[in-house]
Short mmCIF file of C-alpha atoms in Angstrom, two decimals:
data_model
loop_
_atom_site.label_atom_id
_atom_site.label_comp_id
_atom_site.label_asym_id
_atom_site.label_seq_id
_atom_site.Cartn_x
_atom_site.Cartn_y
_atom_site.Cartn_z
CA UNK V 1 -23.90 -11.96 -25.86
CA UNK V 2 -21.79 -9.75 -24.30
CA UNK V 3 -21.53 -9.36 -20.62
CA UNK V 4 -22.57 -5.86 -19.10
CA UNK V 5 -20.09 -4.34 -17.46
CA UNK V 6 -19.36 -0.98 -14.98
CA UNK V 7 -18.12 1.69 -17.52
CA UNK V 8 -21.33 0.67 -19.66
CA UNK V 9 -23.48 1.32 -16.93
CA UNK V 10 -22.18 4.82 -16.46
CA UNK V 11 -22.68 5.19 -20.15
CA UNK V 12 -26.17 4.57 -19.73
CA UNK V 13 -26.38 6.46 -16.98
CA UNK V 14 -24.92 9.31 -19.25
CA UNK V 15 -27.00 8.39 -21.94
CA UNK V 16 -29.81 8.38 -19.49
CA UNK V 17 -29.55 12.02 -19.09
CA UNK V 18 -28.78 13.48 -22.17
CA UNK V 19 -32.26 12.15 -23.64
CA UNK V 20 -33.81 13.10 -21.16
CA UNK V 21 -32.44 16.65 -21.61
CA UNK V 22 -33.16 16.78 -25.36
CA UNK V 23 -36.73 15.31 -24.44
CA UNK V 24 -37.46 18.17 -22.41
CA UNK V 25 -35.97 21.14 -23.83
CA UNK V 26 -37.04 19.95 -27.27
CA UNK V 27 -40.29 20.59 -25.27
CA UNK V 28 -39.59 23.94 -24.28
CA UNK V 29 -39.03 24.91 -27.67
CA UNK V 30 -42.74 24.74 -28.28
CA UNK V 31 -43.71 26.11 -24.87
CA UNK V 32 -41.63 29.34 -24.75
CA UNK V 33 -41.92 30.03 -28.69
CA UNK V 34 -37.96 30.55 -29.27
CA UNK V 35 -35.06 28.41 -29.50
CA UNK V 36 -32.21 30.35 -28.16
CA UNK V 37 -33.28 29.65 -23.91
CA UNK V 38 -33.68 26.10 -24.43
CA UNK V 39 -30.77 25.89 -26.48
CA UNK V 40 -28.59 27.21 -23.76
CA UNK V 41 -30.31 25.20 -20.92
CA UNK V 42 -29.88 21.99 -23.12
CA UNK V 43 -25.75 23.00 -23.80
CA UNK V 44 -25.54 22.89 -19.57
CA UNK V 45 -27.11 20.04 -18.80
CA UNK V 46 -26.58 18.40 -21.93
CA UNK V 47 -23.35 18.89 -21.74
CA UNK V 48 -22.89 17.57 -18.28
CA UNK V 49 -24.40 14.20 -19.90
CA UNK V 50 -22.33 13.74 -22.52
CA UNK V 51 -19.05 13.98 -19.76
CA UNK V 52 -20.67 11.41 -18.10
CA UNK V 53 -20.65 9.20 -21.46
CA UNK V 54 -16.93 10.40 -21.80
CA UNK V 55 -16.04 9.20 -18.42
CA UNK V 56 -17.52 5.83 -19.15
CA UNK V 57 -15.47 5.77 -22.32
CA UNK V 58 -12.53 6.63 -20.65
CA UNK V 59 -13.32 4.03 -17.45
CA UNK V 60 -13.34 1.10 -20.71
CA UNK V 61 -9.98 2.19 -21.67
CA UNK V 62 -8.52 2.12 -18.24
CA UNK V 63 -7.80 -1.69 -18.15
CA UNK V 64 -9.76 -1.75 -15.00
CA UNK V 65 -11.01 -5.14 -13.60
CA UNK V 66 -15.27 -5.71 -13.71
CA UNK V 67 -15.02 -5.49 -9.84
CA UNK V 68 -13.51 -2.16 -9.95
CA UNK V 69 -15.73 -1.34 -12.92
CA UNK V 70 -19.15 -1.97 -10.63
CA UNK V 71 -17.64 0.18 -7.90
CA UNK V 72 -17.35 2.92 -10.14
CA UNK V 73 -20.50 2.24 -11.25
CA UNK V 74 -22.34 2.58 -8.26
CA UNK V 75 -20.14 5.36 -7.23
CA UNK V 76 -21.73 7.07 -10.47
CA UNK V 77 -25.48 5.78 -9.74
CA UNK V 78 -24.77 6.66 -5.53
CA UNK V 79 -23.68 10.39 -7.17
CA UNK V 80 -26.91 10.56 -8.96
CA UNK V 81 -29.22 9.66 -6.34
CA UNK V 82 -27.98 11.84 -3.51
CA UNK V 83 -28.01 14.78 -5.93
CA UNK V 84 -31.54 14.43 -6.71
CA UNK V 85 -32.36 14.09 -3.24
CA UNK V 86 -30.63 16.90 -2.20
CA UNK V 87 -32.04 18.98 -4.86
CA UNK V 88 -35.86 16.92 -4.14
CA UNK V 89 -35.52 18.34 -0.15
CA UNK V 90 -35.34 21.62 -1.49
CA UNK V 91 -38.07 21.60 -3.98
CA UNK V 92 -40.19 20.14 -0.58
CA UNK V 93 -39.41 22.83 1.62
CA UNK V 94 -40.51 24.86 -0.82
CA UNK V 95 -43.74 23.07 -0.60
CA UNK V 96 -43.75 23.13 3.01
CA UNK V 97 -43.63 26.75 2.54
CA UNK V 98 -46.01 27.21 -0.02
CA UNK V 99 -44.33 28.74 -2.58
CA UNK V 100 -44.57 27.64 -6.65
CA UNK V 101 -42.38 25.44 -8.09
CA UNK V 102 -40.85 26.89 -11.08
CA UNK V 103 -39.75 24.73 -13.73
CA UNK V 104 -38.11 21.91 -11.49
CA UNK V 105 -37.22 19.54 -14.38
CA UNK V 106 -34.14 22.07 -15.63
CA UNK V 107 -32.05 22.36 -11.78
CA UNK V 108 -32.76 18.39 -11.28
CA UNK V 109 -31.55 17.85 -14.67
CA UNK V 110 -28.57 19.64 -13.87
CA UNK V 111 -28.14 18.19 -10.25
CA UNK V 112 -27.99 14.49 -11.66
CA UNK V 113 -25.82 14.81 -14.48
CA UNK V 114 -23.13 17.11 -11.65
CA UNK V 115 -24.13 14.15 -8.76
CA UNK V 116 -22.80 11.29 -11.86
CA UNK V 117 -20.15 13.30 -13.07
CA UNK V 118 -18.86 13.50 -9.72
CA UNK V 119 -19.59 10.40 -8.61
CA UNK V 120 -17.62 8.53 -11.74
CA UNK V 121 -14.48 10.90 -10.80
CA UNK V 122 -14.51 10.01 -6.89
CA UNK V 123 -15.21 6.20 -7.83
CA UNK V 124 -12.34 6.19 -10.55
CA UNK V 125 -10.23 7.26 -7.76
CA UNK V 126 -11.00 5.39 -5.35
CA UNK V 127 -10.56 2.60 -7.20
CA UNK V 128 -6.77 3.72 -7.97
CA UNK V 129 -5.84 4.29 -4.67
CA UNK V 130 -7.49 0.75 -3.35
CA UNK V 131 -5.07 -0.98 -6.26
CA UNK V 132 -2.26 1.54 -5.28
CA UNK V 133 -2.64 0.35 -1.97
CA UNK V 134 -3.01 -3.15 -2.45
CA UNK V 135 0.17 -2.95 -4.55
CA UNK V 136 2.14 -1.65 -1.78
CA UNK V 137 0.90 -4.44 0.31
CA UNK V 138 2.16 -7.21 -2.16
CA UNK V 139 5.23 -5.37 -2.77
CA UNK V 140 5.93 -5.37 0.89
CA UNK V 141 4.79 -8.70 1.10
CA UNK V 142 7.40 -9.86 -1.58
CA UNK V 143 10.48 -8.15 0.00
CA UNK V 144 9.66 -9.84 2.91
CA UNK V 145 9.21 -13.43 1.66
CA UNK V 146 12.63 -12.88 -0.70
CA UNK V 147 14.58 -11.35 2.43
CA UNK V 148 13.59 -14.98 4.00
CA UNK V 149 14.06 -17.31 1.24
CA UNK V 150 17.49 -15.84 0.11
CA UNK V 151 18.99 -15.44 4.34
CA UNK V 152 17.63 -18.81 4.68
CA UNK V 153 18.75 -20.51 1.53
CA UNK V 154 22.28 -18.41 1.86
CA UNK V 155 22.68 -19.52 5.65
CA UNK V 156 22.26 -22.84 4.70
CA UNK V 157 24.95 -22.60 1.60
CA UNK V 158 27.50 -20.77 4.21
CA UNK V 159 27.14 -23.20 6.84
CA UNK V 160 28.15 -25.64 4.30
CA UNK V 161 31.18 -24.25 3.34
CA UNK V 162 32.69 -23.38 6.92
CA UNK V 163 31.79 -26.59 7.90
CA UNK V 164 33.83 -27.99 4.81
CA UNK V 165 36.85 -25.35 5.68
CA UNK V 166 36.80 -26.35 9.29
CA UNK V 167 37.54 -30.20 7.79
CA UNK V 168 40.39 -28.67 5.62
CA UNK V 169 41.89 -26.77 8.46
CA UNK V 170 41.99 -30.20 10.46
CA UNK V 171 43.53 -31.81 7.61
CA UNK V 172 45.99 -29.41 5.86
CA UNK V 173 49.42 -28.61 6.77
CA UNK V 174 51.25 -25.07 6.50
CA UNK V 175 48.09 -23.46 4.53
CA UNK V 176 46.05 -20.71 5.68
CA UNK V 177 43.61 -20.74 2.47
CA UNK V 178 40.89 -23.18 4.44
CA UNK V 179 41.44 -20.48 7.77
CA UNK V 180 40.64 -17.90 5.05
CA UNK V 181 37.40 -19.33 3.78
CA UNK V 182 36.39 -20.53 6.69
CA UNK V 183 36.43 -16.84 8.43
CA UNK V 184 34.98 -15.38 5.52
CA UNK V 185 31.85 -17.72 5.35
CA UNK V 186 31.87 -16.93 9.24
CA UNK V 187 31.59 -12.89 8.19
CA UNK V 188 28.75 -13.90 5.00
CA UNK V 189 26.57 -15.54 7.85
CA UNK V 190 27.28 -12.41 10.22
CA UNK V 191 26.27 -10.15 7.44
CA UNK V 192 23.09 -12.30 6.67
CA UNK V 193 21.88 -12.24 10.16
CA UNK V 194 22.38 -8.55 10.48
CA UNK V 195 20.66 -7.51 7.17
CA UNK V 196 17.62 -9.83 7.90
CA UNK V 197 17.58 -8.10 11.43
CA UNK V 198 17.47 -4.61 9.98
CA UNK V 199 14.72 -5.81 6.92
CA UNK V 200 12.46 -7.26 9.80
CA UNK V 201 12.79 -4.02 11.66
CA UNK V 202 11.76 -1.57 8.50
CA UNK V 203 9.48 -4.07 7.21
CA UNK V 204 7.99 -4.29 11.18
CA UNK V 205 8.49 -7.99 11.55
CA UNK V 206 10.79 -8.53 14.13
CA UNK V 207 10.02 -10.11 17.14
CA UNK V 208 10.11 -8.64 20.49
CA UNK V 209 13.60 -9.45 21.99
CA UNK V 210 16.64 -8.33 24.33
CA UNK V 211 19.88 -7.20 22.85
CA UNK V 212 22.46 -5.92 25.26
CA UNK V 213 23.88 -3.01 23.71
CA UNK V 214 26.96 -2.44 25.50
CA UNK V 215 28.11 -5.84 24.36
CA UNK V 216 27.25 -5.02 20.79
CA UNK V 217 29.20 -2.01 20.94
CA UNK V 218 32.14 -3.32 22.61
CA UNK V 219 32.19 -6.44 19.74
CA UNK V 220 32.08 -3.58 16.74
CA UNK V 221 34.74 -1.70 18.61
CA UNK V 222 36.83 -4.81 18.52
CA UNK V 223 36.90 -4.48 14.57
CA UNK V 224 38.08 -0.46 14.74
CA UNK V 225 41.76 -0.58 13.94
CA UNK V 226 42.88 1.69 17.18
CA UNK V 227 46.13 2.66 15.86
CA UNK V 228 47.44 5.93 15.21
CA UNK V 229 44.71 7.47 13.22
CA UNK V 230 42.31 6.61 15.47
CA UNK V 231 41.96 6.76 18.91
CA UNK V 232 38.82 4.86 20.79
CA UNK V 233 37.57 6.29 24.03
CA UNK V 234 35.05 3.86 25.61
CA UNK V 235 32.21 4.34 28.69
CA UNK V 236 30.46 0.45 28.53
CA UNK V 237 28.56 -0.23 31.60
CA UNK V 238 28.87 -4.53 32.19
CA UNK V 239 25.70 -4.69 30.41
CA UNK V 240 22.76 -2.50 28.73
CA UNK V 241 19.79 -4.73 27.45
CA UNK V 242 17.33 -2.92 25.05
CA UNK V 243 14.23 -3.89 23.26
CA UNK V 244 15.22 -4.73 19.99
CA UNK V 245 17.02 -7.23 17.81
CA UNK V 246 19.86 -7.77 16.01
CA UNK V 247 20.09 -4.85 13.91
CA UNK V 248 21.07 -2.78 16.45
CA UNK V 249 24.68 -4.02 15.41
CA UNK V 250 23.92 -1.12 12.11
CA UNK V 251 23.33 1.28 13.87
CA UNK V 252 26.46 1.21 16.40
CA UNK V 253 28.33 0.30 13.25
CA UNK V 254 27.09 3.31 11.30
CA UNK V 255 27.53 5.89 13.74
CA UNK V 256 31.15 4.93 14.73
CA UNK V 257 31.91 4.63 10.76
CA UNK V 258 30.50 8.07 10.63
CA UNK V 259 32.70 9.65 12.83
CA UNK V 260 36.11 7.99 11.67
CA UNK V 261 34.51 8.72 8.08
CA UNK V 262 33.83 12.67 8.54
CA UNK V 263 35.97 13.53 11.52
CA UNK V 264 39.59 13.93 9.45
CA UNK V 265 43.23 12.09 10.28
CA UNK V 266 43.88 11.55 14.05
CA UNK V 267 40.46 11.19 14.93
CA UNK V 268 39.07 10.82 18.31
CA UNK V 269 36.03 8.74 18.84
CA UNK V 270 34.30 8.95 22.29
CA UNK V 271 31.24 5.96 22.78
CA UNK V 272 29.52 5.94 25.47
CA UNK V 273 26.49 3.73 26.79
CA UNK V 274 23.77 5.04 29.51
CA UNK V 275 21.66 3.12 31.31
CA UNK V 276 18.57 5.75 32.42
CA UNK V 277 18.38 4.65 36.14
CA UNK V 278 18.68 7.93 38.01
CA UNK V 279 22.40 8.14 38.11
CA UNK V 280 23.60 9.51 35.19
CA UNK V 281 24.20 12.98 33.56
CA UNK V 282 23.30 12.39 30.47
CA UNK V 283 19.81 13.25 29.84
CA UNK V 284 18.02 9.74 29.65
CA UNK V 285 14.68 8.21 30.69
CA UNK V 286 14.87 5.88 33.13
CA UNK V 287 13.09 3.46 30.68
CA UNK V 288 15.62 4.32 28.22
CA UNK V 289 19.03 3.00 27.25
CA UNK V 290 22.05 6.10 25.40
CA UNK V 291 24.34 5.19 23.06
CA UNK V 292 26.37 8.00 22.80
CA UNK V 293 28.94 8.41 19.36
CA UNK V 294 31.25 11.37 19.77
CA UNK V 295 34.02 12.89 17.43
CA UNK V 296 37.02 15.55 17.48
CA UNK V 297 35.84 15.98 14.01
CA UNK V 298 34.53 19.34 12.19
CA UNK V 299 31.08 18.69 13.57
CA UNK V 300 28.09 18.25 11.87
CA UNK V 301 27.99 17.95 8.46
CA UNK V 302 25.51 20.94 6.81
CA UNK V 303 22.99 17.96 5.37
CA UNK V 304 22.30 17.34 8.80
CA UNK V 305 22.07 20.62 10.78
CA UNK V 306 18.43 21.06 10.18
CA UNK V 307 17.82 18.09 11.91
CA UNK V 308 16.99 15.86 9.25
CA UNK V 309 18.99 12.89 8.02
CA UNK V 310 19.42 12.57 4.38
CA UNK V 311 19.59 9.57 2.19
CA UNK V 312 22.36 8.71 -0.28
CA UNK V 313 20.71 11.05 -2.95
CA UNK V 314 20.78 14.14 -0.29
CA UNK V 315 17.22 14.09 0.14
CA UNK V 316 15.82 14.69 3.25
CA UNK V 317 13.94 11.55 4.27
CA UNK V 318 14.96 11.04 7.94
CA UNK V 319 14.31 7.09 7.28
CA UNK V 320 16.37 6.27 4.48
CA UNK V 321 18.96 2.99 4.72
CA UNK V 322 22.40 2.90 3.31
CA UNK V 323 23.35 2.02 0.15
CA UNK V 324 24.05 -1.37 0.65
CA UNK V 325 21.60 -2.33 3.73
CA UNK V 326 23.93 -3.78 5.94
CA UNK V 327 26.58 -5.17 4.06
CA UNK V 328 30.44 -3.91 5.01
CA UNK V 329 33.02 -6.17 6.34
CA UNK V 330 30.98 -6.91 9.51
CA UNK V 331 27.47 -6.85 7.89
CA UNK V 332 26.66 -3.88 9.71
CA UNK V 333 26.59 -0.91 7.98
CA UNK V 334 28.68 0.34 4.55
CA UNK V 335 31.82 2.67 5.26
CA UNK V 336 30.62 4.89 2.09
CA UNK V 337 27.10 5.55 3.83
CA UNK V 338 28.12 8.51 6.08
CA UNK V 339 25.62 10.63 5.69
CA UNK V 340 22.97 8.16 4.20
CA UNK V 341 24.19 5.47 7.23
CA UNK V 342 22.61 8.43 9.37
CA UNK V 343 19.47 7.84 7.29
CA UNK V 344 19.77 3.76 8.21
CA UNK V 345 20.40 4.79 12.23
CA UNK V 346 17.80 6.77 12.37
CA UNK V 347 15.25 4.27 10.51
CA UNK V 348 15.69 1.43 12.78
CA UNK V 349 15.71 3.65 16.09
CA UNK V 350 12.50 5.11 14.94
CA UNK V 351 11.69 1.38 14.19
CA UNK V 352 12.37 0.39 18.05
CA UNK V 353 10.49 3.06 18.82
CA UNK V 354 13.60 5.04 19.99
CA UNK V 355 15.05 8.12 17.99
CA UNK V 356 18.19 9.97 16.66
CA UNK V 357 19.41 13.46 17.80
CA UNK V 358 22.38 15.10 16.74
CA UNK V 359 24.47 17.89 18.08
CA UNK V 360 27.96 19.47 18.91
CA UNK V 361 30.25 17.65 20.86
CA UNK V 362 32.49 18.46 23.71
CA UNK V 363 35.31 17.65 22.25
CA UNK V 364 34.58 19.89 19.39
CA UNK V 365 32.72 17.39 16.58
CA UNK V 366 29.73 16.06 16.09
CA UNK V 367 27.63 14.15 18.78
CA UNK V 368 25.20 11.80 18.04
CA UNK V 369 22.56 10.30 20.64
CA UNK V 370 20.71 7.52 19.94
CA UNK V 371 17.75 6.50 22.51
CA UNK V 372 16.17 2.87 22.98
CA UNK V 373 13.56 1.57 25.01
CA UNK V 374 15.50 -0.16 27.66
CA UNK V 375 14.50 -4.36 28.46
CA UNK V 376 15.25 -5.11 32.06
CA UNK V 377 15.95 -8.91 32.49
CA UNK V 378 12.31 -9.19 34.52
CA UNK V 379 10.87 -8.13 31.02
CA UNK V 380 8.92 -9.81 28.66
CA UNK V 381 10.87 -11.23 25.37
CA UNK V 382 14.16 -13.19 24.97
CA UNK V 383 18.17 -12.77 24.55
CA UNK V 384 19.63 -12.33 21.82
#
């Protein structure tokens, strides 16, 4: 026998309705002595009934689970009852007041077949934006539990081989290929650590912690080639702790990239670091730390002078990454995500609960300001 299910309930409930209409008007027929009243009463709420027994048609074609069957089920029955007993508090007002009751049986005929109708739609959807929801969660929860399998699994593989390289630098003679694997296993686990730091900041699961920024920056600035395209100006205070974690290496590494990217030959790059404790010009909270990215440049480039910071596609999504995540010869940031590293920056400072602002620069470029909630060493978390 087979096993009663949601959409045949609101095919019943359809089915319900439309006898009952055809019962009654068929009625009619006899009381008014003509066909064509009834006939146009019966094509309303008639018609009303048989949409009902269409959206319990379409509700079996839908691939929908039983569960999500019964809710729309009782979305459709819930839809039905309030109708009628909106439509039964009028008829007993009317009462109260003592006025006839004309023909009720037409109007509540109507009111339950609009109360299911509407109820099946609202229940349909609901039911689609629960899964839709529920998807998201999984898919969330996937990208989180790859991101840990693969850094973890990938750490463990790199370790491995620098361990094995450091062995062949002790025992070989003349040859720089061990020194060469060995450094670039070091930069694989650098650029694990950093990616996993920015995917646990988007995906909200990183731990409360202190970085000090001004040492971040000055260790990116060590891998700028200062020569004579560029030129580095620096403002470090000894040390700048902020609430964060490790993927505040990206977004140092993006903006500088930015401005040697977009600023032309000969380039000037200002950076700066602000500690908000009453002292400085630059306008900062005093719970707030300043990393400050300046350029000699053109300025800012016109995806960005709206305020918005577009993703590698040009849209304007304000918290898109780069196209790689954080992979570039440091694992910070990629050198071909200008515009769309802006995207990355200004993710993970919103992510810190900090933010990106952009403007025009002394020295005639673009300026870029990004805020952080500063973490004095009396506050709660640990170094990192």
């Amino acid at each position: 026998m087979p096993t009663l299910r949601g959409h045949h309930v609101v095919s019943l409930i359809g089915a319900g309705l439309l006898v009952a209409a055809a019962v009654h008007h068929g009625t009619e027929v006899e009381a008014v002595g003509n066909v064509g009243g009834p006939l146009l009463a019966f094509a309303l709420d008639g018609g009303i009934a048989v949409a009902v027994l269409a959206a319990g048609r379409r509700i079996a074609r839908r691939g929908l689970s039983p569960a999500e069957e019964w809710r729309v089920a009782r979305w459709t029955a819930s839809g039905a009852v309030l109708a009628l007993a909106a439509f039964a508090a009028t008829l007993a007002v009317r009462v109260f007041e003592g006025r006839p009751l004309v023909e009720p049986a037409f109007p509540m005929l109507v009111a339950a077949g609009a109360g299911s109708l509407g109820g099946a739609v609202a229940g349909y959807y609901a039911v689609r934006q629960a899964a839709d929801a529920r998807r998201a969660r999984d898919a969330v929860r996937a990208v989180s539990f790859v991101n840990h399998l693969l850094r973890h699994d990938l750490r463990n593989d790199l370790s491995t081989i620098r361990g094995y390289a450091d062995l062949l630098v002790d025992e070989t003679d003349g040859s720089d290929h061990a020194a060469t694997v060995a450094a670039k296993a070091g930069e694989g686990l650098e650029r694990i650590e950093a990616t996993s730091a920015v995917a646990d900041a988007i995906l909200g699961d990183a731990g409360s912690s202190r970085v000090d920024l001004a040492a971040t920056t000055r260790n990116v600035l060590s891998s700028v080639d200062d020569g004579d395209s560029v030129t580095v100006e620096t403002d470090l205070p000894e040390s700048a702790s902020v609430a964060a974690n490790d993927g505040v290496r990206s977004i140092v590494h993006n903006l500088v990239e930015n401005a040697i990217e977009h600023a032309g030959p000969d380039v000037t790059v200002r950076v700066a670091v602000r500690v908000g404790e009453g002292d400085t010009t630059e306008e900062v909270g005093d719970d707030e730390v300043a990393l400050v990215v300046e350029d000699d440049g053109p300025g800012l480039p016109p995806e960005i002078r709206n305020g918005s910071f577009p993703d590698d596609d040009g849209r304007d999504e304000g918290r898109a990454g780069s196209r790689d995540g954080a992979g570039s010869r440091d694992g910070a940031g990629s050198r071909d995500g200008g515009v769309s590293g802006l995207g990355l920056v200004a993710t993970l400072a919103d992510a810190y609960g900090g933010s990106l602002e952009a403007g025009e620069s002394d020295l005639g470029g673009a300026r870029f300001a990004v805020t952080l909630p500063h973490a004095p060493a009396d506050s709660a978390g640990f170094d990192t």
